[in-house]
mmCIF file of C-alpha atoms in Angstrom:
data_model
loop_
_atom_site.group_PDB
_atom_site.id
_atom_site.type_symbol
_atom_site.label_atom_id
_atom_site.label_comp_id
_atom_site.label_asym_id
_atom_site.label_seq_id
_atom_site.Cartn_x
_atom_site.Cartn_y
_atom_site.Cartn_z
ATOM 1 C CA UNK A 1 -9.710 -8.842 10.299
ATOM 2 C CA UNK A 2 -10.269 -6.548 13.227
ATOM 3 C CA UNK A 3 -8.495 -6.723 16.552
ATOM 4 C CA UNK A 4 -10.286 -5.064 19.439
ATOM 5 C CA UNK A 5 -8.459 -4.125 22.631
ATOM 6 C CA UNK A 6 -10.283 -3.752 25.925
ATOM 7 C CA UNK A 7 -8.498 -1.570 28.475
ATOM 8 C CA UNK A 8 -4.852 -0.555 28.362
ATOM 9 C CA UNK A 9 -2.459 -2.273 25.998
ATOM 10 C CA UNK A 10 0.810 -2.682 27.838
ATOM 11 C CA UNK A 11 4.344 -3.738 27.013
ATOM 12 C CA UNK A 12 5.055 -7.450 27.027
ATOM 13 C CA UNK A 13 8.734 -8.275 27.708
ATOM 14 C CA UNK A 14 8.550 -11.436 25.585
ATOM 15 C CA UNK A 15 8.395 -9.340 22.399
ATOM 16 C CA UNK A 16 11.565 -7.390 23.203
ATOM 17 C CA UNK A 17 13.746 -10.238 21.902
ATOM 18 C CA UNK A 18 11.319 -11.701 19.371
ATOM 19 C CA UNK A 19 12.525 -12.811 15.973
ATOM 20 C CA UNK A 20 12.265 -9.691 13.736
ATOM 21 C CA UNK A 21 10.682 -11.790 10.990
ATOM 22 C CA UNK A 22 7.614 -12.263 13.198
ATOM 23 C CA UNK A 23 7.172 -8.648 14.264
ATOM 24 C CA UNK A 24 4.497 -6.417 12.801
ATOM 25 C CA UNK A 25 3.823 -2.706 12.815
ATOM 26 C CA UNK A 26 0.510 -1.718 14.368
ATOM 27 C CA UNK A 27 -0.839 1.791 13.893
ATOM 28 C CA UNK A 28 -3.985 3.704 14.735
ATOM 29 C CA UNK A 29 -5.245 5.447 11.596
ATOM 30 C CA UNK A 30 -7.978 7.563 13.146
ATOM 31 C CA UNK A 31 -7.511 10.868 14.969
ATOM 32 C CA UNK A 32 -9.959 13.173 16.733
ATOM 33 C CA UNK A 33 -9.577 15.829 14.028
ATOM 34 C CA UNK A 34 -10.208 15.003 10.364
ATOM 35 C CA UNK A 35 -8.985 17.210 7.527
ATOM 36 C CA UNK A 36 -10.483 16.285 4.174
ATOM 37 C CA UNK A 37 -11.837 17.991 1.071
ATOM 38 C CA UNK A 38 -15.006 17.869 -0.956
ATOM 39 C CA UNK A 39 -14.473 15.701 -4.015
ATOM 40 C CA UNK A 40 -13.693 17.569 -7.236
ATOM 41 C CA UNK A 41 -16.315 16.306 -9.721
ATOM 42 C CA UNK A 42 -14.020 17.272 -12.615
ATOM 43 C CA UNK A 43 -11.041 15.318 -11.282
ATOM 44 C CA UNK A 44 -11.334 12.640 -8.592
ATOM 45 C CA UNK A 45 -7.526 12.783 -8.136
ATOM 46 C CA UNK A 46 -7.737 16.361 -6.806
ATOM 47 C CA UNK A 47 -8.298 16.699 -3.090
ATOM 48 C CA UNK A 48 -7.363 19.598 -0.870
ATOM 49 C CA UNK A 49 -3.832 20.448 0.244
ATOM 50 C CA UNK A 50 -2.268 21.986 3.330
ATOM 51 C CA UNK A 51 0.722 24.255 2.727
ATOM 52 C CA UNK A 52 2.886 26.208 5.156
ATOM 53 C CA UNK A 53 4.121 28.875 2.764
ATOM 54 C CA UNK A 54 7.062 31.267 3.131
ATOM 55 C CA UNK A 55 7.166 31.461 6.943
ATOM 56 C CA UNK A 56 10.881 31.736 7.815
ATOM 57 C CA UNK A 57 11.751 31.716 11.528
ATOM 58 C CA UNK A 58 8.129 30.960 12.471
ATOM 59 C CA UNK A 59 7.624 27.812 14.544
ATOM 60 C CA UNK A 60 4.849 25.620 13.120
ATOM 61 C CA UNK A 61 3.142 22.771 14.984
ATOM 62 C CA UNK A 62 0.767 20.258 13.391
ATOM 63 C CA UNK A 63 -0.123 17.333 15.628
ATOM 64 C CA UNK A 64 -2.839 14.713 15.894
ATOM 65 C CA UNK A 65 -4.723 15.321 12.633
ATOM 66 C CA UNK A 66 -6.081 12.711 10.212
ATOM 67 C CA UNK A 67 -5.490 14.014 6.677
ATOM 68 C CA UNK A 68 -7.639 12.005 4.268
ATOM 69 C CA UNK A 69 -7.981 12.070 0.478
ATOM 70 C CA UNK A 70 -5.763 15.129 0.135
ATOM 71 C CA UNK A 71 -3.220 16.057 -2.544
ATOM 72 C CA UNK A 72 -3.761 16.964 -6.179
ATOM 73 C CA UNK A 73 -2.213 14.429 -8.487
ATOM 74 C CA UNK A 74 -0.311 15.981 -11.373
ATOM 75 C CA UNK A 75 -0.098 19.473 -9.773
ATOM 76 C CA UNK A 76 3.236 20.673 -8.418
ATOM 77 C CA UNK A 77 3.190 21.713 -4.761
ATOM 78 C CA UNK A 78 -0.260 20.316 -3.985
ATOM 79 C CA UNK A 79 0.487 17.726 -1.310
ATOM 80 C CA UNK A 80 -1.414 16.653 1.828
ATOM 81 C CA UNK A 81 1.133 18.339 4.152
ATOM 82 C CA UNK A 82 3.733 20.646 2.606
ATOM 83 C CA UNK A 83 6.258 22.988 4.231
ATOM 84 C CA UNK A 84 7.220 25.205 1.292
ATOM 85 C CA UNK A 85 10.251 27.483 1.051
ATOM 86 C CA UNK A 86 10.115 28.562 4.681
ATOM 87 C CA UNK A 87 13.902 28.356 5.114
ATOM 88 C CA UNK A 88 14.754 28.060 8.844
ATOM 89 C CA UNK A 89 11.823 26.473 10.690
ATOM 90 C CA UNK A 90 13.767 25.266 13.758
ATOM 91 C CA UNK A 91 11.375 24.126 16.462
ATOM 92 C CA UNK A 92 8.635 23.224 13.954
ATOM 93 C CA UNK A 93 7.014 19.830 14.458
ATOM 94 C CA UNK A 94 4.728 17.670 12.318
ATOM 95 C CA UNK A 95 3.852 14.855 14.709
ATOM 96 C CA UNK A 96 1.419 11.997 15.279
ATOM 97 C CA UNK A 97 -0.693 12.679 12.191
ATOM 98 C CA UNK A 98 -2.139 10.156 9.771
ATOM 99 C CA UNK A 99 -2.264 10.594 6.023
ATOM 100 C CA UNK A 100 -4.595 8.144 4.285
ATOM 101 C CA UNK A 101 -5.814 7.708 0.725
ATOM 102 C CA UNK A 102 -3.518 10.483 -0.521
ATOM 103 C CA UNK A 103 -3.768 11.411 -4.184
ATOM 104 C CA UNK A 104 -0.175 12.659 -4.290
ATOM 105 C CA UNK A 105 2.614 12.155 -1.750
ATOM 106 C CA UNK A 106 2.353 12.613 2.043
ATOM 107 C CA UNK A 107 4.596 15.026 3.958
ATOM 108 C CA UNK A 108 6.843 17.124 1.718
ATOM 109 C CA UNK A 109 9.567 19.483 2.944
ATOM 110 C CA UNK A 110 10.715 21.927 0.255
ATOM 111 C CA UNK A 111 13.353 24.609 0.760
ATOM 112 C CA UNK A 112 12.869 24.392 4.520
ATOM 113 C CA UNK A 113 15.285 23.335 7.230
ATOM 114 C CA UNK A 114 15.390 22.013 10.816
ATOM 115 C CA UNK A 115 11.813 20.636 11.023
ATOM 116 C CA UNK A 116 10.980 17.475 12.983
ATOM 117 C CA UNK A 117 8.654 15.010 11.253
ATOM 118 C CA UNK A 118 7.858 12.400 13.900
ATOM 119 C CA UNK A 119 5.519 9.482 14.639
ATOM 120 C CA UNK A 120 3.305 10.045 11.606
ATOM 121 C CA UNK A 121 1.492 7.221 9.813
ATOM 122 C CA UNK A 122 0.784 7.149 6.077
ATOM 123 C CA UNK A 123 -1.427 4.472 4.547
ATOM 124 C CA UNK A 124 -2.577 3.887 0.971
ATOM 125 C CA UNK A 125 -0.806 6.850 -0.575
ATOM 126 C CA UNK A 126 0.242 7.594 -4.157
ATOM 127 C CA UNK A 127 3.795 8.571 -5.106
ATOM 128 C CA UNK A 128 6.737 9.323 -2.827
ATOM 129 C CA UNK A 129 5.571 9.714 0.735
ATOM 130 C CA UNK A 130 7.849 11.270 3.368
ATOM 131 C CA UNK A 131 10.261 13.408 1.389
ATOM 132 C CA UNK A 132 12.402 16.454 0.847
ATOM 133 C CA UNK A 133 11.872 17.946 -2.565
ATOM 134 C CA UNK A 134 14.934 19.600 -4.108
ATOM 135 C CA UNK A 135 18.012 18.420 -2.245
ATOM 136 C CA UNK A 136 18.865 21.793 -0.712
ATOM 137 C CA UNK A 137 16.964 20.987 2.494
ATOM 138 C CA UNK A 138 19.055 20.228 5.584
ATOM 139 C CA UNK A 139 18.743 19.441 9.276
ATOM 140 C CA UNK A 140 15.253 17.985 9.016
ATOM 141 C CA UNK A 141 14.646 14.936 11.190
ATOM 142 C CA UNK A 142 12.289 12.176 10.051
ATOM 143 C CA UNK A 143 11.837 9.988 13.125
ATOM 144 C CA UNK A 144 9.612 6.970 13.884
ATOM 145 C CA UNK A 145 7.295 7.447 10.909
ATOM 146 C CA UNK A 146 5.434 4.545 9.319
ATOM 147 C CA UNK A 147 4.494 4.349 5.653
ATOM 148 C CA UNK A 148 2.418 1.406 4.437
ATOM 149 C CA UNK A 149 0.977 0.708 1.003
ATOM 150 C CA UNK A 150 2.794 3.404 -0.981
ATOM 151 C CA UNK A 151 1.559 2.929 -4.551
ATOM 152 C CA UNK A 152 2.685 4.301 -7.941
ATOM 153 C CA UNK A 153 1.208 7.278 -9.747
ATOM 154 C CA UNK A 154 0.216 6.462 -13.328
ATOM 155 C CA UNK A 155 2.802 7.839 -15.764
ATOM 156 C CA UNK A 156 0.147 10.020 -17.455
ATOM 157 C CA UNK A 157 -0.282 11.898 -14.140
ATOM 158 C CA UNK A 158 3.365 12.584 -13.300
ATOM 159 C CA UNK A 159 4.370 16.128 -12.347
ATOM 160 C CA UNK A 160 7.040 16.247 -15.073
ATOM 161 C CA UNK A 161 9.115 13.961 -17.268
ATOM 162 C CA UNK A 162 11.801 13.990 -14.543
ATOM 163 C CA UNK A 163 9.330 12.876 -11.854
ATOM 164 C CA UNK A 164 9.697 9.394 -10.362
ATOM 165 C CA UNK A 165 6.400 8.971 -8.481
ATOM 166 C CA UNK A 166 5.587 6.056 -10.799
ATOM 167 C CA UNK A 167 8.384 4.210 -8.917
ATOM 168 C CA UNK A 168 7.638 5.546 -5.426
ATOM 169 C CA UNK A 169 9.763 5.398 -2.345
ATOM 170 C CA UNK A 170 8.096 5.685 1.038
ATOM 171 C CA UNK A 171 11.090 7.736 2.238
ATOM 172 C CA UNK A 172 12.699 9.811 -0.540
ATOM 173 C CA UNK A 173 15.577 12.136 0.248
ATOM 174 C CA UNK A 174 17.729 13.601 -2.551
ATOM 175 C CA UNK A 175 20.396 14.678 -0.028
ATOM 176 C CA UNK A 176 22.094 13.058 2.969
ATOM 177 C CA UNK A 177 21.897 16.306 4.967
ATOM 178 C CA UNK A 178 18.700 15.211 6.744
ATOM 179 C CA UNK A 179 18.247 12.472 9.361
ATOM 180 C CA UNK A 180 16.141 9.349 9.021
ATOM 181 C CA UNK A 181 15.810 7.584 12.393
ATOM 182 C CA UNK A 182 13.678 4.533 13.215
ATOM 183 C CA UNK A 183 11.273 4.855 10.281
ATOM 184 C CA UNK A 184 9.430 1.907 8.703
ATOM 185 C CA UNK A 185 8.224 1.297 5.137
ATOM 186 C CA UNK A 186 5.878 -1.670 4.673
ATOM 187 C CA UNK A 187 3.970 -3.121 1.756
ATOM 188 C CA UNK A 188 5.060 -0.515 -0.745
ATOM 189 C CA UNK A 189 5.236 -0.907 -4.509
#
């Protein structure tokens, strides 16, 4: 169903102490800016990808974008949002974006450190969602992100035999040297 709000939606003190079994996550999936790709007629599992590539000590800021139908299933490094081997990216923020109908993963941090990934929403995505890639990443903060309906990649489309996207985790970190704070995974496979 659809819930329509008229006017401002405010805080109701009754919910502060509500039974956690009756709480629900509510998220807005649309944004004013939409980033999508033209469908690949040869492979419907190949959308576009956004990569921040080899930009050490350069502050990056991506905020308020709806990323839809992105990622290229079965291709290494082709994810909807990917910070790739940028080393120190202190001050960089990926915030308040939505990733929907992803073909492969969501927000991937690889060989990059000190980024803040905050208040993003991912819905109906394939494979691991919010993740660091190799285990050498450190100091990244994943805060208040929501992942819902994270679904498996078919084994025929895995990146490699060592890949585990056929058993996805909404939040996948191969090292404890990053922070996960106040994130939510819901309805995932």
